[in-house]
GROMACS .gro file of C-alpha atoms in nm:
model
  353
    1MET     CA    1   0.000   0.000   0.000
    2SER     CA    2   0.117   0.352  -0.075
    3ALA     CA    3   0.149   0.636   0.176
    4LEU     CA    4  -0.160   0.854   0.198
    5ILE     CA    5  -0.016   1.084   0.464
    6SER     CA    6   0.355   1.152   0.497
    7LEU     CA    7   0.498   1.354   0.784
    8GLN     CA    8   0.852   1.462   0.703
    9SER     CA    9   1.075   1.567   0.997
   10VAL     CA   10   0.785   1.752   1.158
   11GLU     CA   11   0.850   1.966   1.466
   12ARG     CA   12   0.611   2.165   1.685
   13ARG     CA   13   0.726   2.378   1.977
   14PHE     CA   14   0.528   2.570   2.238
   15GLY     CA   15   0.775   2.814   2.390
   16SER     CA   16   1.054   2.609   2.546
   17VAL     CA   17   0.855   2.284   2.518
   18THR     CA   18   0.903   2.063   2.211
   19ALA     CA   19   0.574   1.874   2.170
   20VAL     CA   20   0.670   1.699   1.843
   21ASP     CA   21   1.040   1.644   1.787
   22GLY     CA   22   1.138   1.569   1.426
   23VAL     CA   23   0.877   1.300   1.356
   24SER     CA   24   0.877   1.127   1.018
   25LEU     CA   25   0.583   0.894   0.961
   26ASP     CA   26   0.375   0.745   0.680
   27LEU     CA   27   0.007   0.650   0.710
   28LEU     CA   28  -0.099   0.402   0.444
   29GLU     CA   29  -0.415   0.385   0.236
   30ASN     CA   30  -0.704   0.194   0.395
   31GLU     CA   31  -0.527   0.122   0.724
   32PHE     CA   32  -0.635   0.169   1.083
   33PHE     CA   33  -0.348   0.358   1.246
   34ALA     CA   34  -0.308   0.441   1.616
   35LEU     CA   35  -0.106   0.718   1.780
   36LEU     CA   36  -0.053   0.580   2.129
   37GLY     CA   37   0.120   0.717   2.435
   38PRO     CA   38   0.092   0.876   2.779
   39SER     CA   39  -0.036   1.227   2.841
   40GLY     CA   40   0.201   1.493   2.709
   41CYS     CA   41   0.383   1.265   2.463
   42GLY     CA   42   0.276   1.470   2.155
   43LYS     CA   43   0.019   1.237   2.001
   44THR     CA   44  -0.271   1.486   1.998
   45THR     CA   45  -0.044   1.763   1.867
   46LEU     CA   46   0.061   1.530   1.586
   47LEU     CA   47  -0.305   1.462   1.500
   48ARG     CA   48  -0.376   1.836   1.496
   49LEU     CA   49  -0.078   1.890   1.263
   50ILE     CA   50  -0.232   1.641   1.020
   51ALA     CA   51  -0.572   1.810   1.049
   52GLY     CA   52  -0.426   2.159   1.005
   53PHE     CA   53  -0.525   2.298   1.346
   54GLU     CA   54  -0.154   2.332   1.430
   55GLN     CA   55   0.122   2.454   1.202
   56PRO     CA   56   0.465   2.286   1.222
   57ASP     CA   57   0.772   2.490   1.313
   58ALA     CA   58   0.972   2.268   1.079
   59GLY     CA   59   0.905   1.986   0.836
   60ARG     CA   60   0.623   1.910   0.592
   61VAL     CA   61   0.279   1.747   0.598
   62MET     CA   62   0.200   1.566   0.273
   63ILE     CA   63  -0.151   1.430   0.204
   64ASP     CA   64  -0.220   1.220  -0.105
   65GLY     CA   65   0.096   1.352  -0.270
   66SER     CA   66   0.020   1.722  -0.211
   67ASP     CA   67   0.199   1.953   0.031
   68MET     CA   68  -0.066   2.052   0.289
   69THR     CA   69   0.169   2.208   0.543
   70ARG     CA   70   0.015   2.558   0.517
   71VAL     CA   71  -0.329   2.459   0.389
   72ARG     CA   72  -0.626   2.549   0.613
   73PRO     CA   73  -0.816   2.263   0.782
   74ARG     CA   74  -1.135   2.302   0.576
   75HIS     CA   75  -0.937   2.259   0.254
   76ARG     CA   76  -0.769   1.933   0.359
   77PRO     CA   77  -0.920   1.595   0.257
   78VAL     CA   78  -0.946   1.488   0.621
   79ASN     CA   79  -1.213   1.505   0.890
   80LEU     CA   80  -1.150   1.524   1.263
   81MET     CA   81  -1.387   1.359   1.511
   82PHE     CA   82  -1.339   1.503   1.858
   83GLN     CA   83  -1.380   1.332   2.196
   84SER     CA   84  -1.681   1.557   2.255
   85TYR     CA   85  -1.944   1.453   2.000
   86ALA     CA   86  -2.090   1.809   1.989
   87LEU     CA   87  -2.423   1.704   1.837
   88PHE     CA   88  -2.692   1.965   1.780
   89PRO     CA   89  -2.956   1.877   2.043
   90HIS     CA   90  -3.245   2.039   1.851
   91MET     CA   91  -3.173   1.841   1.531
   92THR     CA   92  -3.263   1.483   1.445
   93VAL     CA   93  -2.995   1.225   1.374
   94ALA     CA   94  -3.044   1.268   0.999
   95ALA     CA   95  -3.022   1.647   1.027
   96ASN     CA   96  -2.704   1.626   1.235
   97VAL     CA   97  -2.544   1.401   0.975
   98ALA     CA   98  -2.659   1.620   0.686
   99TYR     CA   99  -2.542   1.950   0.838
  100GLY     CA  100  -2.189   1.952   0.693
  101LEU     CA  101  -2.315   1.869   0.344
  102GLU     CA  102  -2.571   2.147   0.365
  103MET     CA  103  -2.295   2.393   0.455
  104GLU     CA  104  -2.120   2.284   0.135
  105ARG     CA  105  -2.444   2.359  -0.054
  106LEU     CA  106  -2.472   2.018  -0.214
  107ALA     CA  107  -2.791   1.934  -0.401
  108LYS     CA  108  -3.069   1.800  -0.177
  109PRO     CA  109  -3.099   1.464  -0.361
  110GLU     CA  110  -2.724   1.409  -0.318
  111ILE     CA  111  -2.743   1.496   0.051
  112LYS     CA  112  -3.037   1.259   0.101
  113ARG     CA  113  -2.857   0.977  -0.078
  114ARG     CA  114  -2.531   1.015   0.115
  115VAL     CA  115  -2.702   1.052   0.453
  116ALA     CA  116  -2.911   0.738   0.393
  117GLU     CA  117  -2.601   0.548   0.286
  118VAL     CA  118  -2.392   0.642   0.591
  119LEU     CA  119  -2.683   0.581   0.832
  120GLU     CA  120  -2.711   0.231   0.689
  121ILE     CA  121  -2.335   0.169   0.733
  122THR     CA  122  -2.342   0.290   1.094
  123ALA     CA  123  -2.664   0.098   1.176
  124LEU     CA  124  -2.855   0.420   1.249
  125SER     CA  125  -3.129   0.405   0.986
  126ASP     CA  126  -3.396   0.323   1.247
  127PHE     CA  127  -3.292   0.628   1.453
  128ALA     CA  128  -3.289   0.885   1.172
  129ASN     CA  129  -3.576   1.089   1.319
  130ARG     CA  130  -3.466   1.075   1.682
  131LYS     CA  131  -3.294   1.360   1.862
  132PRO     CA  132  -2.967   1.305   2.053
  133GLU     CA  133  -3.134   1.313   2.396
  134ARG     CA  134  -3.318   0.991   2.307
  135LEU     CA  135  -2.998   0.804   2.213
  136SER     CA  136  -2.756   0.598   2.418
  137GLY     CA  137  -2.391   0.694   2.451
  138GLY     CA  138  -2.290   0.442   2.187
  139GLN     CA  139  -2.558   0.564   1.947
  140ARG     CA  140  -2.447   0.927   1.990
  141GLN     CA  141  -2.093   0.817   1.920
  142ARG     CA  142  -2.208   0.655   1.596
  143VAL     CA  143  -2.395   0.972   1.495
  144ALA     CA  144  -2.075   1.173   1.535
  145LEU     CA  145  -1.893   0.910   1.331
  146ALA     CA  146  -2.161   0.918   1.059
  147ARG     CA  147  -2.138   1.298   1.045
  148ALA     CA  148  -1.764   1.268   0.981
  149LEU     CA  149  -1.794   0.984   0.728
  150VAL     CA  150  -2.070   1.146   0.521
  151LYS     CA  151  -1.824   1.407   0.392
  152GLN     CA  152  -1.621   1.122   0.237
  153PRO     CA  153  -1.277   1.224   0.367
  154LYS     CA  154  -0.964   1.044   0.253
  155VAL     CA  155  -0.862   1.021   0.620
  156LEU     CA  156  -1.074   1.015   0.934
  157LEU     CA  157  -0.891   1.145   1.242
  158LEU     CA  158  -1.030   1.035   1.580
  159ASP     CA  159  -0.921   1.210   1.900
  160GLU     CA  160  -0.991   0.962   2.184
  161PRO     CA  161  -1.349   0.908   2.058
  162LEU     CA  162  -1.434   0.634   2.311
  163ALA     CA  163  -1.298   0.795   2.627
  164ALA     CA  164  -1.641   0.902   2.757
  165LEU     CA  165  -1.797   0.554   2.726
  166ASP     CA  166  -1.815   0.293   3.002
  167ARG     CA  167  -1.589  -0.011   2.976
  168GLN     CA  168  -1.840  -0.255   2.824
  169LEU     CA  169  -1.965  -0.008   2.564
  170ARG     CA  170  -1.610   0.103   2.486
  171GLU     CA  171  -1.506  -0.254   2.410
  172GLN     CA  172  -1.812  -0.301   2.190
  173MET     CA  173  -1.740   0.021   1.999
  174GLN     CA  174  -1.376  -0.078   1.944
  175LEU     CA  175  -1.489  -0.374   1.736
  176GLU     CA  176  -1.755  -0.164   1.565
  177LEU     CA  177  -1.504   0.104   1.463
  178LYS     CA  178  -1.275  -0.165   1.324
  179ARG     CA  179  -1.566  -0.312   1.125
  180LEU     CA  180  -1.666   0.029   0.993
  181GLN     CA  181  -1.312   0.114   0.885
  182HIS     CA  182  -1.293  -0.209   0.688
  183GLU     CA  183  -1.637  -0.150   0.535
  184VAL     CA  184  -1.588   0.212   0.424
  185GLY     CA  185  -1.231   0.147   0.311
  186ILE     CA  186  -1.067   0.473   0.420
  187THR     CA  187  -0.774   0.546   0.647
  188PHE     CA  188  -0.856   0.586   1.016
  189CYS     CA  189  -0.605   0.747   1.251
  190ILE     CA  190  -0.694   0.732   1.620
  191VAL     CA  191  -0.527   0.902   1.917
  192THR     CA  192  -0.550   0.703   2.240
  193HIS     CA  193  -0.368   0.655   2.569
  194ASP     CA  194  -0.534   0.312   2.610
  195GLN     CA  195  -0.287   0.045   2.494
  196GLU     CA  196  -0.556  -0.226   2.488
  197GLU     CA  197  -0.770  -0.010   2.260
  198ALA     CA  198  -0.477   0.035   2.019
  199LEU     CA  199  -0.396  -0.338   2.023
  200VAL     CA  200  -0.757  -0.431   1.941
  201MET     CA  201  -0.823  -0.182   1.660
  202ALA     CA  202  -0.501  -0.082   1.486
  203ASP     CA  203  -0.319  -0.236   1.192
  204ARG     CA  204  -0.012  -0.040   1.302
  205ILE     CA  205   0.075   0.155   1.615
  206ALA     CA  206   0.314   0.446   1.668
  207LEU     CA  207   0.397   0.454   2.039
  208MET     CA  208   0.516   0.803   2.128
  209GLN     CA  209   0.748   0.915   2.405
  210ALA     CA  210   0.846   1.278   2.472
  211GLY     CA  211   0.756   1.398   2.123
  212ARG     CA  212   0.925   1.115   1.936
  213ILE     CA  213   0.823   0.770   1.811
  214ALA     CA  214   0.954   0.508   2.054
  215GLN     CA  215   0.845   0.218   1.829
  216LEU     CA  216   0.634   0.177   1.517
  217GLY     CA  217   0.486  -0.148   1.395
  218PRO     CA  218   0.196  -0.397   1.405
  219PRO     CA  219   0.038  -0.455   1.749
  220GLN     CA  220   0.186  -0.805   1.783
  221GLU     CA  221   0.537  -0.671   1.716
  222LEU     CA  222   0.513  -0.405   1.988
  223TYR     CA  223   0.372  -0.659   2.233
  224GLU     CA  224   0.602  -0.953   2.157
  225ALA     CA  225   0.920  -0.764   2.063
  226PRO     CA  226   0.934  -0.428   2.246
  227ALA     CA  227   1.240  -0.225   2.146
  228SER     CA  228   1.293  -0.058   2.484
  229ARG     CA  229   1.198  -0.078   2.849
  230PHE     CA  230   0.951   0.209   2.796
  231VAL     CA  231   0.769   0.017   2.521
  232ALA     CA  232   0.775  -0.307   2.723
  233GLY     CA  233   0.625  -0.134   3.025
  234PHE     CA  234   0.362   0.066   2.837
  235ILE     CA  235   0.222  -0.211   2.617
  236GLY     CA  236   0.054  -0.461   2.849
  237ARG     CA  237   0.184  -0.584   3.186
  238MET     CA  238   0.549  -0.684   3.226
  239ASN     CA  239   0.788  -0.823   3.486
  240PHE     CA  240   1.143  -0.684   3.493
  241PHE     CA  241   1.476  -0.816   3.621
  242GLU     CA  242   1.783  -0.588   3.631
  243GLY     CA  243   2.136  -0.715   3.581
  244THR     CA  244   2.421  -0.761   3.334
  245ALA     CA  245   2.385  -0.898   2.982
  246THR     CA  246   2.573  -1.216   2.895
  247ALA     CA  247   2.587  -1.438   2.590
  248GLU     CA  248   2.331  -1.668   2.759
  249GLY     CA  249   2.095  -1.405   2.895
  250LEU     CA  250   2.114  -1.189   3.206
  251THR     CA  251   2.312  -1.228   3.527
  252HIS     CA  252   2.105  -1.103   3.821
  253PRO     CA  253   2.290  -0.998   4.140
  254THR     CA  254   2.096  -1.242   4.362
  255LEU     CA  255   1.910  -1.478   4.126
  256GLY     CA  256   2.208  -1.570   3.910
  257LEU     CA  257   2.172  -1.651   3.540
  258LEU     CA  258   1.831  -1.592   3.377
  259ARG     CA  259   1.838  -1.731   3.026
  260GLY     CA  260   1.734  -1.544   2.711
  261ALA     CA  261   1.868  -1.455   2.367
  262LEU     CA  262   2.104  -1.158   2.348
  263PRO     CA  263   1.962  -0.922   2.082
  264GLU     CA  264   2.157  -0.712   1.832
  265GLY     CA  265   2.272  -0.382   1.980
  266LEU     CA  266   2.316  -0.524   2.329
  267SER     CA  267   2.665  -0.641   2.427
  268SER     CA  268   2.779  -0.889   2.689
  269GLY     CA  269   2.878  -0.705   3.006
  270GLN     CA  270   2.636  -0.418   2.943
  271ALA     CA  271   2.372  -0.319   3.202
  272ALA     CA  272   2.046  -0.474   3.086
  273THR     CA  273   1.686  -0.555   3.176
  274LEU     CA  274   1.518  -0.892   3.124
  275ALA     CA  275   1.144  -0.862   3.062
  276VAL     CA  276   0.885  -1.140   3.069
  277ARG     CA  277   0.504  -1.121   3.039
  278PRO     CA  278   0.285  -1.239   3.332
  279GLU     CA  279   0.103  -1.489   3.108
  280ARG     CA  280   0.436  -1.658   3.019
  281LEU     CA  281   0.516  -1.746   3.381
  282ARG     CA  282   0.409  -2.081   3.523
  283VAL     CA  283   0.421  -2.265   3.856
  284THR     CA  284   0.688  -2.517   3.754
  285GLU     CA  285   1.040  -2.636   3.834
  286THR     CA  286   1.122  -2.767   3.486
  287ALA     CA  287   1.155  -2.445   3.283
  288ASN     CA  288   1.481  -2.286   3.160
  289ASN     CA  289   1.441  -2.016   3.423
  290SER     CA  290   1.303  -2.066   3.772
  291VAL     CA  291   1.293  -1.862   4.093
  292GLN     CA  292   1.163  -1.927   4.443
  293THR     CA  293   0.877  -1.696   4.540
  294THR     CA  294   0.632  -1.627   4.820
  295LEU     CA  295   0.268  -1.584   4.724
  296ARG     CA  296   0.129  -1.247   4.837
  297ALA     CA  297  -0.212  -1.225   4.673
  298VAL     CA  298  -0.451  -1.417   4.444
  299ALA     CA  299  -0.731  -1.267   4.235
  300TYR     CA  300  -0.994  -1.462   4.042
  301ARG     CA  301  -1.066  -1.292   3.707
  302GLY     CA  302  -1.309  -1.530   3.542
  303GLY     CA  303  -1.089  -1.676   3.269
  304ASP     CA  304  -0.768  -1.672   3.471
  305LEU     CA  305  -0.605  -1.627   3.809
  306LEU     CA  306  -0.381  -1.329   3.881
  307LEU     CA  307  -0.103  -1.415   4.127
  308GLU     CA  308   0.129  -1.163   4.290
  309VAL     CA  309   0.449  -1.309   4.431
  310ALA     CA  310   0.753  -1.171   4.613
  311VAL     CA  311   1.109  -1.275   4.528
  312ALA     CA  312   1.406  -1.231   4.759
  313GLY     CA  313   1.640  -0.979   4.598
  314LEU     CA  314   1.369  -0.809   4.391
  315GLU     CA  315   1.227  -0.475   4.497
  316ASP     CA  316   0.910  -0.519   4.289
  317GLN     CA  317   0.676  -0.814   4.311
  318LEU     CA  318   0.609  -1.038   4.010
  319GLU     CA  319   0.272  -1.096   3.844
  320LEU     CA  320   0.151  -1.425   3.694
  321ARG     CA  321  -0.162  -1.486   3.490
  322LEU     CA  322  -0.263  -1.852   3.497
  323PRO     CA  323  -0.551  -1.994   3.291
  324ILE     CA  324  -0.827  -2.140   3.509
  325THR     CA  325  -0.779  -2.473   3.331
  326GLU     CA  326  -0.424  -2.494   3.469
  327GLY     CA  327  -0.486  -2.385   3.829
  328PRO     CA  328  -0.352  -2.426   4.088
  329PHE     CA  329  -0.666  -2.366   4.291
  330THR     CA  330  -0.535  -2.439   4.640
  331VAL     CA  331  -0.279  -2.157   4.657
  332GLU     CA  332  -0.296  -1.927   4.958
  333PRO     CA  333  -0.097  -1.617   5.058
  334GLY     CA  334   0.229  -1.708   5.232
  335GLN     CA  335   0.275  -2.026   5.030
  336THR     CA  336   0.613  -2.089   4.864
  337LEU     CA  337   0.596  -2.138   4.486
  338THR     CA  338   0.860  -2.209   4.224
  339ILE     CA  339   0.793  -1.987   3.923
  340GLY     CA  340   0.946  -2.068   3.584
  341TRP     CA  341   0.945  -1.962   3.221
  342ARG     CA  342   1.109  -2.055   2.891
  343ALA     CA  343   1.423  -1.879   2.771
  344GLU     CA  344   1.245  -1.786   2.446
  345ASP     CA  345   0.985  -1.593   2.649
  346SER     CA  346   1.257  -1.364   2.790
  347ARG     CA  347   1.315  -1.029   2.623
  348LEU     CA  348   1.654  -0.864   2.690
  349LEU     CA  349   1.657  -0.484   2.666
  350PRO     CA  350   1.896  -0.199   2.740
  351ALA     CA  351   1.875  -0.099   3.107
  352SER     CA  352   1.738   0.247   3.020
  353ASP     CA  353   1.571   0.415   2.722
   0.00000   0.00000   0.00000
């Protein structure tokens, strides 16, 4: 797929603060792209640079092969859907969706056709004559989405559109947004601080840190092969061991050798961190790596058990996620457990970002 949006060494400063620091990034045609990161990392500023609501201090913004760096927002082939849906309360759903087309003075038959089409796509046809006050949160979210889609942008920009929804509805809308993006066949770019949301919806994720891209790639790559401790700690839950890299893994000051492959860019003798996911740990003595632990807490989570264990020589406690089918079910706080994991489930990283 070719690049639909190309950011070329883009910078944006606010006084002495650099919000976006020399970012180069391509968004592809018909992909669901996520800008992910903690508050203040620059992701929303980057979205506003694409939309035209911010002007870069350096670099260029290219959209569909044209330089849009100084082009006003209303003249760009993008549409921005804000976290606040900002629906007109006195208008029906159909009127809300049609409003932008009416401002463009399109012919009434064309407006009617496009509104009907987008209401069908967003499963809102039965609500066309309702006003926003008679809609659920998820339905109002879909109206705002329909209003953005009806203008047929090349790119739909979404600024944390699900943040105001409760957990169950948010998870439902994640799948619905993914379905809609596939159905309408345009590029979606979403800003979110929720790593689970990005993992579920995006084809690719740019995880940002202090105005720069810490790692860019498919969700599975960021989860399974984080490039730094920051990425490993931000994407999902992770257990960390600090020590010295060796050809066989990591030497911990009190636990000894923890096995894992030494990656390129990390040399033997260098300070390093070994990272392993909670779901990769097991109660076993036969794995490549094993440590003695004391069970501190157990939580039943429906499909699995969450165990928190303490290890002598580790400041932080470890987390394990065990499928219910594996148990054990008789564990109690204070019990001694041997925790193990495979060498291939270890991820060695530089000690600091």
